């Protein structure tokens, strides 16, 4: 049995749209931040006596569709590395699954690392990232800590499409506001496929991405909070605008989502430093300035956090710092 932990990541510049659905190759590059509080721990072992893969999620047998998705991913590794046995997989999330908190990112990053390690392979992180990408695109970024860039790549076989750390040590914080814990109606895969196929705004999204990526790299290097935050918020709203113009429309927001967005804008108008980003679900993630070196909140950030979590729409929150790379916990490496 191998146990690994991989942290979730939230994109500052979003991945939205695939050029190859089977290989999960993106139409655009993306930049993310790995979060310390949101993670998946996965324990995996191959067992010659098993007739099929088994999956337990948070201690319960997983749904058949989830089991099949995991099993399909393990099939890719088995056929590539010439390995035959089925696996028993136990996965625990530190946060609600499937509510737009990037559970598939941490889950497939953990699975890729656990499954290859349990086969006796010691792959370079970039190679594990490439495998994780085939489980869920955004999972390729969760192999690394801090700020991470996934370059879209150009090759049809996807060999140049994997994530790499940006090596920027700037401890901004992200407050994850959970507004609803239900599973989302349209998964990210379907949402982006529908947007690519039918949204007249999608070409505008794609045409603007290289500039957003370049601006984001430069603003992160400069540690310019307003520049990073306003670009992050703009990029998320642009992604959701492209989805909303799909036919039929893809809308992930609930009334609570909009209420929090307005609160963030109101707080900014009052001088609070906070910016929003949203993924394929109703929850809102808020970028906040770094805490002091002793991890004390500045009084200003403390006030921002209190105003946000006091809103009645907020059911649960996670105040996250920059998270580490995916790691093997057991056996002790
Ligand atoms: O990797 P997926 O299929 O869960 O897609 C992630 C899509 C977004 O969360 C909306 C954007 C991103 O880059 O994480």
mmCIF file of C-alpha atoms and ligand atoms in Angstrom:
data_model
loop_
_atom_site.group_PDB
_atom_site.id
_atom_site.type_symbol
_atom_site.label_atom_id
_atom_site.label_comp_id
_atom_site.label_asym_id
_atom_site.label_seq_id
_atom_site.Cartn_x
_atom_site.Cartn_y
_atom_site.Cartn_z
ATOM 1 C CA UNK A 1 0.000 0.000 0.000
ATOM 2 C CA UNK A 2 1.227 3.478 -0.923
ATOM 3 C CA UNK A 3 -0.303 6.610 0.632
ATOM 4 C CA UNK A 4 0.077 9.995 -1.011
ATOM 5 C CA UNK A 5 -1.321 13.469 -0.472
ATOM 6 C CA UNK A 6 -1.990 15.959 -3.258
ATOM 7 C CA UNK A 7 -3.382 19.441 -2.777
ATOM 8 C CA UNK A 8 -6.081 21.086 -4.786
ATOM 9 C CA UNK A 9 -5.295 24.087 -6.957
ATOM 10 C CA UNK A 10 -7.329 27.063 -8.084
ATOM 11 C CA UNK A 11 -6.580 28.620 -11.460
ATOM 12 C CA UNK A 12 -5.779 32.341 -11.634
ATOM 13 C CA UNK A 13 -5.848 32.047 -15.438
ATOM 14 C CA UNK A 14 -8.333 29.306 -16.310
ATOM 15 C CA UNK A 15 -8.098 26.222 -18.483
ATOM 16 C CA UNK A 16 -11.285 26.258 -20.529
ATOM 17 C CA UNK A 17 -11.614 24.105 -23.662
ATOM 18 C CA UNK A 18 -9.924 20.984 -24.996
ATOM 19 C CA UNK A 19 -8.173 20.379 -28.316
ATOM 20 C CA UNK A 20 -8.187 16.608 -27.681
ATOM 21 C CA UNK A 21 -10.859 15.192 -25.377
ATOM 22 C CA UNK A 22 -9.357 11.699 -25.010
ATOM 23 C CA UNK A 23 -5.859 12.932 -24.094
ATOM 24 C CA UNK A 24 -7.284 15.953 -22.209
ATOM 25 C CA UNK A 25 -5.158 18.410 -24.143
ATOM 26 C CA UNK A 26 -6.148 22.025 -23.550
ATOM 27 C CA UNK A 27 -6.776 24.760 -26.081
ATOM 28 C CA UNK A 28 -5.126 27.268 -23.758
ATOM 29 C CA UNK A 29 -2.465 27.440 -21.055
ATOM 30 C CA UNK A 30 -3.306 28.189 -17.414
ATOM 31 C CA UNK A 31 -1.712 29.398 -14.156
ATOM 32 C CA UNK A 32 -2.798 28.215 -10.703
ATOM 33 C CA UNK A 33 -2.135 28.429 -6.996
ATOM 34 C CA UNK A 34 -1.911 25.216 -4.939
ATOM 35 C CA UNK A 35 -3.807 25.429 -1.617
ATOM 36 C CA UNK A 36 -2.695 23.964 1.704
ATOM 37 C CA UNK A 37 -6.112 23.294 3.306
ATOM 38 C CA UNK A 38 -7.748 21.438 0.416
ATOM 39 C CA UNK A 39 -6.226 18.061 -0.311
ATOM 40 C CA UNK A 40 -6.866 14.436 -1.180
ATOM 41 C CA UNK A 41 -5.131 11.553 0.549
ATOM 42 C CA UNK A 42 -5.103 8.351 -1.430
ATOM 43 C CA UNK A 43 -4.023 4.894 -0.287
ATOM 44 C CA UNK A 44 -3.554 2.414 -3.122
ATOM 45 C CA UNK A 45 -2.350 -1.149 -3.413
ATOM 46 C CA UNK A 46 -2.390 -3.665 -6.270
ATOM 47 C CA UNK A 47 -3.869 -7.043 -5.405
ATOM 48 C CA UNK A 48 -3.492 -10.081 -7.714
ATOM 49 C CA UNK A 49 -6.705 -11.573 -6.282
ATOM 50 C CA UNK A 50 -8.929 -8.662 -7.395
ATOM 51 C CA UNK A 51 -11.101 -9.103 -10.500
ATOM 52 C CA UNK A 52 -11.623 -5.364 -10.918
ATOM 53 C CA UNK A 53 -10.491 -2.072 -9.366
ATOM 54 C CA UNK A 54 -12.154 -1.025 -6.120
ATOM 55 C CA UNK A 55 -12.702 2.577 -5.058
ATOM 56 C CA UNK A 56 -13.686 3.913 -1.634
ATOM 57 C CA UNK A 57 -14.327 7.622 -1.219
ATOM 58 C CA UNK A 58 -14.286 9.092 2.295
ATOM 59 C CA UNK A 59 -14.710 5.559 3.677
ATOM 60 C CA UNK A 60 -17.714 4.549 1.506
ATOM 61 C CA UNK A 61 -17.766 2.538 -1.729
ATOM 62 C CA UNK A 62 -17.768 5.133 -4.529
ATOM 63 C CA UNK A 63 -20.484 5.360 -7.191
ATOM 64 C CA UNK A 64 -20.057 3.063 -10.199
ATOM 65 C CA UNK A 65 -19.426 6.032 -12.508
ATOM 66 C CA UNK A 66 -16.581 7.301 -10.284
ATOM 67 C CA UNK A 67 -15.162 3.792 -9.972
ATOM 68 C CA UNK A 68 -15.188 3.477 -13.767
ATOM 69 C CA UNK A 69 -13.463 6.823 -14.237
ATOM 70 C CA UNK A 70 -10.688 5.789 -11.849
ATOM 71 C CA UNK A 71 -10.472 2.318 -13.366
ATOM 72 C CA UNK A 72 -10.244 3.791 -16.877
ATOM 73 C CA UNK A 73 -7.336 5.943 -15.705
ATOM 74 C CA UNK A 74 -5.577 2.938 -14.122
ATOM 75 C CA UNK A 75 -6.102 1.052 -17.414
ATOM 76 C CA UNK A 76 -4.036 3.721 -19.203
ATOM 77 C CA UNK A 77 -1.137 3.153 -16.807
ATOM 78 C CA UNK A 78 -1.518 -0.643 -16.914
ATOM 79 C CA UNK A 79 -1.448 -0.772 -20.694
ATOM 80 C CA UNK A 80 1.442 1.691 -21.011
ATOM 81 C CA UNK A 81 3.665 0.098 -18.353
ATOM 82 C CA UNK A 82 2.618 -3.507 -19.017
ATOM 83 C CA UNK A 83 1.169 -4.106 -15.565
ATOM 84 C CA UNK A 84 -1.769 -6.416 -14.931
ATOM 85 C CA UNK A 85 -3.124 -6.286 -11.407
ATOM 86 C CA UNK A 86 -6.186 -4.424 -10.242
ATOM 87 C CA UNK A 87 -6.045 -1.964 -7.360
ATOM 88 C CA UNK A 88 -7.833 -1.180 -4.146
ATOM 89 C CA UNK A 89 -8.046 2.599 -3.793
ATOM 90 C CA UNK A 90 -9.094 4.534 -0.676
ATOM 91 C CA UNK A 91 -9.429 8.260 -1.162
ATOM 92 C CA UNK A 92 -10.247 10.950 1.426
ATOM 93 C CA UNK A 93 -10.905 14.604 0.716
ATOM 94 C CA UNK A 94 -10.419 17.360 3.300
ATOM 95 C CA UNK A 95 -13.309 19.278 1.671
ATOM 96 C CA UNK A 96 -16.665 18.731 -0.157
ATOM 97 C CA UNK A 97 -16.371 16.750 -3.395
ATOM 98 C CA UNK A 98 -17.664 17.941 -6.777
ATOM 99 C CA UNK A 99 -18.748 21.446 -5.721
ATOM 100 C CA UNK A 100 -16.269 23.413 -7.805
ATOM 101 C CA UNK A 101 -13.484 23.088 -5.241
ATOM 102 C CA UNK A 102 -11.241 21.251 -7.696
ATOM 103 C CA UNK A 103 -11.642 17.841 -6.067
ATOM 104 C CA UNK A 104 -10.812 16.115 -9.349
ATOM 105 C CA UNK A 105 -7.499 18.022 -9.494
ATOM 106 C CA UNK A 106 -6.224 16.793 -6.133
ATOM 107 C CA UNK A 107 -7.825 13.360 -6.633
ATOM 108 C CA UNK A 108 -6.189 12.548 -9.979
ATOM 109 C CA UNK A 109 -2.842 14.050 -8.957
ATOM 110 C CA UNK A 110 -2.862 11.790 -5.887
ATOM 111 C CA UNK A 111 -4.022 8.805 -7.934
ATOM 112 C CA UNK A 112 -1.343 9.262 -10.616
ATOM 113 C CA UNK A 113 1.417 9.517 -8.005
ATOM 114 C CA UNK A 114 0.100 6.596 -5.906
ATOM 115 C CA UNK A 115 -0.571 4.308 -8.874
ATOM 116 C CA UNK A 116 2.814 4.821 -10.521
ATOM 117 C CA UNK A 117 4.716 4.586 -7.219
ATOM 118 C CA UNK A 118 2.875 1.373 -6.283
ATOM 119 C CA UNK A 119 3.976 -0.098 -9.621
ATOM 120 C CA UNK A 120 7.572 0.482 -8.518
ATOM 121 C CA UNK A 121 8.047 3.411 -10.907
ATOM 122 C CA UNK A 122 9.905 6.539 -9.872
ATOM 123 C CA UNK A 123 8.799 9.054 -12.468
ATOM 124 C CA UNK A 124 9.910 12.677 -12.678
ATOM 125 C CA UNK A 125 7.190 15.053 -11.396
ATOM 126 C CA UNK A 126 6.659 16.429 -14.933
ATOM 127 C CA UNK A 127 5.936 12.905 -16.142
ATOM 128 C CA UNK A 128 3.488 12.220 -13.306
ATOM 129 C CA UNK A 129 1.900 15.576 -14.213
ATOM 130 C CA UNK A 130 1.404 14.404 -17.803
ATOM 131 C CA UNK A 131 -0.334 11.239 -16.554
ATOM 132 C CA UNK A 132 -2.462 13.159 -14.035
ATOM 133 C CA UNK A 133 -3.607 15.413 -16.894
ATOM 134 C CA UNK A 134 -5.241 12.397 -18.531
ATOM 135 C CA UNK A 135 -7.341 11.834 -15.406
ATOM 136 C CA UNK A 136 -8.516 15.445 -15.122
ATOM 137 C CA UNK A 137 -6.815 18.308 -16.948
ATOM 138 C CA UNK A 138 -6.353 20.576 -13.933
ATOM 139 C CA UNK A 139 -4.838 17.646 -11.966
ATOM 140 C CA UNK A 140 -1.556 18.111 -13.836
ATOM 141 C CA UNK A 141 -1.043 21.348 -11.856
ATOM 142 C CA UNK A 142 -1.601 19.670 -8.464
ATOM 143 C CA UNK A 143 1.702 17.767 -8.576
ATOM 144 C CA UNK A 144 3.436 21.036 -7.706
ATOM 145 C CA UNK A 145 3.247 23.545 -4.874
ATOM 146 C CA UNK A 146 2.771 27.319 -5.006
ATOM 147 C CA UNK A 147 2.186 29.037 -8.354
ATOM 148 C CA UNK A 148 2.128 26.607 -11.260
ATOM 149 C CA UNK A 149 1.845 26.985 -15.023
ATOM 150 C CA UNK A 150 0.405 24.382 -17.379
ATOM 151 C CA UNK A 151 1.658 25.066 -20.883
ATOM 152 C CA UNK A 152 -0.923 23.943 -23.410
ATOM 153 C CA UNK A 153 1.657 22.361 -25.721
ATOM 154 C CA UNK A 154 1.269 21.762 -29.445
ATOM 155 C CA UNK A 155 2.070 18.122 -30.043
ATOM 156 C CA UNK A 156 -0.846 15.844 -30.944
ATOM 157 C CA UNK A 157 0.478 13.152 -28.546
ATOM 158 C CA UNK A 158 0.441 15.594 -25.604
ATOM 159 C CA UNK A 159 4.072 14.991 -24.603
ATOM 160 C CA UNK A 160 4.630 18.755 -24.256
ATOM 161 C CA UNK A 161 1.457 19.370 -22.227
ATOM 162 C CA UNK A 162 2.272 19.237 -18.504
ATOM 163 C CA UNK A 163 2.644 21.609 -15.574
ATOM 164 C CA UNK A 164 5.721 23.203 -14.006
ATOM 165 C CA UNK A 165 6.193 25.289 -10.868
ATOM 166 C CA UNK A 166 6.714 29.025 -11.407
ATOM 167 C CA UNK A 167 9.164 29.352 -8.483
ATOM 168 C CA UNK A 168 7.588 32.527 -7.099
ATOM 169 C CA UNK A 169 7.685 32.726 -3.309
ATOM 170 C CA UNK A 170 4.879 35.164 -2.561
ATOM 171 C CA UNK A 171 2.543 33.971 0.201
ATOM 172 C CA UNK A 172 -0.819 35.401 -0.912
ATOM 173 C CA UNK A 173 -3.840 33.762 0.684
ATOM 174 C CA UNK A 174 -7.050 32.364 -0.753
ATOM 175 C CA UNK A 175 -10.310 32.287 1.160
ATOM 176 C CA UNK A 176 -12.549 29.552 -0.217
ATOM 177 C CA UNK A 177 -16.221 30.279 0.440
ATOM 178 C CA UNK A 178 -18.478 27.231 0.208
ATOM 179 C CA UNK A 179 -21.970 28.416 -0.684
ATOM 180 C CA UNK A 180 -23.532 25.104 -1.657
ATOM 181 C CA UNK A 181 -22.339 21.580 -1.209
ATOM 182 C CA UNK A 182 -24.505 19.908 -3.828
ATOM 183 C CA UNK A 183 -22.879 18.288 -6.828
ATOM 184 C CA UNK A 184 -22.819 20.536 -9.834
ATOM 185 C CA UNK A 185 -25.344 20.023 -12.629
ATOM 186 C CA UNK A 186 -22.922 20.305 -15.556
ATOM 187 C CA UNK A 187 -19.409 18.959 -15.075
ATOM 188 C CA UNK A 188 -16.431 21.031 -16.215
ATOM 189 C CA UNK A 189 -15.789 18.656 -19.143
ATOM 190 C CA UNK A 190 -19.310 19.018 -20.555
ATOM 191 C CA UNK A 191 -19.365 22.742 -19.794
ATOM 192 C CA UNK A 192 -16.199 23.441 -21.713
ATOM 193 C CA UNK A 193 -17.125 21.129 -24.608
ATOM 194 C CA UNK A 194 -20.435 22.939 -25.031
ATOM 195 C CA UNK A 195 -18.699 26.325 -24.856
ATOM 196 C CA UNK A 196 -16.096 25.376 -27.480
ATOM 197 C CA UNK A 197 -18.760 23.923 -29.781
ATOM 198 C CA UNK A 198 -21.393 26.651 -29.607
ATOM 199 C CA UNK A 199 -20.337 29.876 -27.878
ATOM 200 C CA UNK A 200 -19.693 32.799 -30.252
ATOM 201 C CA UNK A 201 -17.628 34.318 -27.411
ATOM 202 C CA UNK A 202 -15.184 31.401 -27.191
ATOM 203 C CA UNK A 203 -12.887 32.711 -29.991
ATOM 204 C CA UNK A 204 -12.571 35.950 -28.001
ATOM 205 C CA UNK A 205 -11.580 33.965 -24.911
ATOM 206 C CA UNK A 206 -8.876 32.105 -26.829
ATOM 207 C CA UNK A 207 -7.569 35.221 -28.574
ATOM 208 C CA UNK A 208 -7.024 36.966 -25.229
ATOM 209 C CA UNK A 209 -5.313 34.153 -23.324
ATOM 210 C CA UNK A 210 -1.665 34.602 -24.333
ATOM 211 C CA UNK A 211 -1.803 38.233 -23.180
ATOM 212 C CA UNK A 212 -3.473 37.215 -19.891
ATOM 213 C CA UNK A 213 -0.792 34.566 -19.263
ATOM 214 C CA UNK A 214 2.048 37.004 -19.981
ATOM 215 C CA UNK A 215 0.468 39.686 -17.763
ATOM 216 C CA UNK A 216 -0.103 37.194 -14.971
ATOM 217 C CA UNK A 217 3.511 35.933 -15.032
ATOM 218 C CA UNK A 218 4.801 39.518 -14.933
ATOM 219 C CA UNK A 219 2.396 40.602 -12.161
ATOM 220 C CA UNK A 220 3.263 37.548 -10.046
ATOM 221 C CA UNK A 221 6.983 38.244 -10.491
ATOM 222 C CA UNK A 222 6.374 41.842 -9.424
ATOM 223 C CA UNK A 223 4.202 40.637 -6.498
ATOM 224 C CA UNK A 224 1.668 43.283 -7.513
ATOM 225 C CA UNK A 225 -1.478 42.281 -5.585
ATOM 226 C CA UNK A 226 -3.920 44.611 -7.399
ATOM 227 C CA UNK A 227 -2.608 43.597 -10.828
ATOM 228 C CA UNK A 228 -2.781 39.849 -10.044
ATOM 229 C CA UNK A 229 -6.197 40.122 -8.392
ATOM 230 C CA UNK A 230 -7.887 42.241 -11.034
ATOM 231 C CA UNK A 231 -6.548 40.086 -13.864
ATOM 232 C CA UNK A 232 -7.584 36.896 -12.038
ATOM 233 C CA UNK A 233 -11.124 38.209 -11.550
ATOM 234 C CA UNK A 234 -11.344 39.454 -15.130
ATOM 235 C CA UNK A 235 -10.146 36.104 -16.494
ATOM 236 C CA UNK A 236 -12.700 34.135 -14.456
ATOM 237 C CA UNK A 237 -15.596 36.385 -15.470
ATOM 238 C CA UNK A 238 -14.498 36.126 -19.111
ATOM 239 C CA UNK A 239 -14.524 32.331 -18.883
ATOM 240 C CA UNK A 240 -18.013 32.363 -17.370
ATOM 241 C CA UNK A 241 -19.199 34.858 -20.006
ATOM 242 C CA UNK A 242 -18.053 32.506 -22.768
ATOM 243 C CA UNK A 243 -19.899 29.620 -21.060
ATOM 244 C CA UNK A 244 -23.068 31.659 -20.620
ATOM 245 C CA UNK A 245 -23.140 32.317 -24.377
ATOM 246 C CA UNK A 246 -23.109 28.572 -25.178
ATOM 247 C CA UNK A 247 -26.270 26.875 -26.451
ATOM 248 C CA UNK A 248 -27.761 25.642 -24.254
ATOM 249 C CA UNK A 249 -26.246 28.097 -21.772
ATOM 250 C CA UNK A 250 -23.751 26.882 -19.177
ATOM 251 C CA UNK A 251 -24.327 28.821 -15.947
ATOM 252 C CA UNK A 252 -22.596 27.672 -12.751
ATOM 253 C CA UNK A 253 -23.708 30.537 -10.536
ATOM 254 C CA UNK A 254 -26.462 30.515 -7.952
ATOM 255 C CA UNK A 255 -28.060 33.608 -6.413
ATOM 256 C CA UNK A 256 -25.599 33.248 -3.490
ATOM 257 C CA UNK A 257 -22.676 33.413 -5.946
ATOM 258 C CA UNK A 258 -23.828 36.780 -7.227
ATOM 259 C CA UNK A 259 -24.479 38.071 -3.703
ATOM 260 C CA UNK A 260 -20.882 37.291 -2.725
ATOM 261 C CA UNK A 261 -19.519 38.830 -5.917
ATOM 262 C CA UNK A 262 -21.375 42.070 -5.137
ATOM 263 C CA UNK A 263 -20.094 41.971 -1.565
ATOM 264 C CA UNK A 264 -16.518 41.664 -2.848
ATOM 265 C CA UNK A 265 -17.019 44.658 -5.143
ATOM 266 C CA UNK A 266 -18.538 46.639 -2.300
ATOM 267 C CA UNK A 267 -15.618 45.724 -0.024
ATOM 268 C CA UNK A 268 -13.169 46.855 -2.702
ATOM 269 C CA UNK A 269 -15.015 50.154 -3.050
ATOM 270 C CA UNK A 270 -14.504 50.563 0.711
ATOM 271 C CA UNK A 271 -10.774 49.964 0.302
ATOM 272 C CA UNK A 272 -10.488 46.246 1.118
ATOM 273 C CA UNK A 273 -7.951 44.268 -0.913
ATOM 274 C CA UNK A 274 -9.885 41.230 -2.236
ATOM 275 C CA UNK A 275 -10.615 39.725 -5.651
ATOM 276 C CA UNK A 276 -12.842 36.829 -6.736
ATOM 277 C CA UNK A 277 -12.434 33.789 -8.906
ATOM 278 C CA UNK A 278 -15.020 31.123 -9.777
ATOM 279 C CA UNK A 279 -14.777 27.669 -11.336
ATOM 280 C CA UNK A 280 -17.276 25.128 -12.629
ATOM 281 C CA UNK A 281 -19.517 25.445 -9.575
ATOM 282 C CA UNK A 282 -21.310 28.041 -7.414
ATOM 283 C CA UNK A 283 -18.567 28.682 -4.832
ATOM 284 C CA UNK A 284 -16.360 31.762 -4.730
ATOM 285 C CA UNK A 285 -12.639 31.870 -3.967
ATOM 286 C CA UNK A 286 -11.198 35.176 -2.762
ATOM 287 C CA UNK A 287 -7.581 36.251 -3.222
ATOM 288 C CA UNK A 288 -6.216 38.063 -0.156
ATOM 289 C CA UNK A 289 -2.846 39.721 0.517
ATOM 290 C CA UNK A 290 -0.143 37.811 2.411
ATOM 291 C CA UNK A 291 -0.332 37.502 6.181
ATOM 292 C CA UNK A 292 2.640 38.871 8.110
ATOM 293 C CA UNK A 293 5.782 36.684 8.315
ATOM 294 C CA UNK A 294 4.626 35.359 11.696
ATOM 295 C CA UNK A 295 1.398 34.231 9.928
ATOM 296 C CA UNK A 296 -0.625 36.868 11.767
ATOM 297 C CA UNK A 297 -3.343 38.520 9.703
ATOM 298 C CA UNK A 298 -2.967 42.249 9.236
ATOM 299 C CA UNK A 299 -5.940 44.042 10.835
ATOM 300 C CA UNK A 300 -7.162 45.074 7.354
ATOM 301 C CA UNK A 301 -7.176 41.495 6.005
ATOM 302 C CA UNK A 302 -8.738 40.229 9.221
ATOM 303 C CA UNK A 303 -11.620 42.674 8.706
ATOM 304 C CA UNK A 304 -12.044 41.597 5.075
ATOM 305 C CA UNK A 305 -12.223 37.934 6.125
ATOM 306 C CA UNK A 306 -14.758 38.690 8.868
ATOM 307 C CA UNK A 307 -17.015 40.664 6.514
ATOM 308 C CA UNK A 308 -16.943 37.856 3.938
ATOM 309 C CA UNK A 309 -17.580 34.902 6.233
ATOM 310 C CA UNK A 310 -20.345 36.777 8.065
ATOM 311 C CA UNK A 311 -22.489 36.742 4.901
ATOM 312 C CA UNK A 312 -25.452 34.383 5.422
ATOM 313 C CA UNK A 313 -24.783 32.615 2.092
ATOM 314 C CA UNK A 314 -21.456 31.263 3.377
ATOM 315 C CA UNK A 315 -21.933 27.736 4.739
ATOM 316 C CA UNK A 316 -18.292 26.850 5.266
ATOM 317 C CA UNK A 317 -14.944 28.467 4.572
ATOM 318 C CA UNK A 318 -11.307 27.480 4.213
ATOM 319 C CA UNK A 319 -8.598 30.104 4.692
ATOM 320 C CA UNK A 320 -5.765 28.745 2.575
ATOM 321 C CA UNK A 321 -2.095 29.515 2.289
ATOM 322 C CA UNK A 322 0.108 28.338 -0.510
ATOM 323 C CA UNK A 323 0.134 24.529 -0.547
ATOM 324 C CA UNK A 324 3.059 22.157 -1.134
ATOM 325 C CA UNK A 325 3.775 19.697 -3.948
ATOM 326 C CA UNK A 326 2.171 16.249 -3.979
ATOM 327 C CA UNK A 327 4.055 13.915 -1.671
ATOM 328 C CA UNK A 328 4.378 10.268 -0.702
ATOM 329 C CA UNK A 329 3.384 9.823 2.954
ATOM 330 C CA UNK A 330 3.717 6.045 3.326
ATOM 331 C CA UNK A 331 5.947 4.167 3.130
ATOM 332 C CA UNK A 332 8.210 6.913 4.363
ATOM 333 C CA UNK A 333 10.388 7.796 1.335
HETATM 334 O O1 LIG B 1 -9.729 19.694 -14.920
HETATM 335 P P1 LIG B 1 -11.186 19.921 -14.996
HETATM 336 O O2 LIG B 1 -11.791 19.109 -16.080
HETATM 337 O O3 LIG B 1 -11.854 19.743 -13.657
HETATM 338 O O4 LIG B 1 -11.424 21.464 -15.438
HETATM 339 C C1 LIG B 1 -11.129 22.552 -14.639
HETATM 340 C C2 LIG B 1 -11.804 23.761 -15.167
HETATM 341 C C3 LIG B 1 -11.736 25.013 -14.290
HETATM 342 O O5 LIG B 1 -11.693 24.672 -12.923
HETATM 343 C C4 LIG B 1 -12.975 25.831 -14.542
HETATM 344 C C5 LIG B 1 -10.530 25.893 -14.653
HETATM 345 C C6 LIG B 1 -9.179 25.432 -14.185
HETATM 346 O O6 LIG B 1 -8.196 25.787 -14.861
HETATM 347 O O7 LIG B 1 -9.062 24.771 -13.149
#
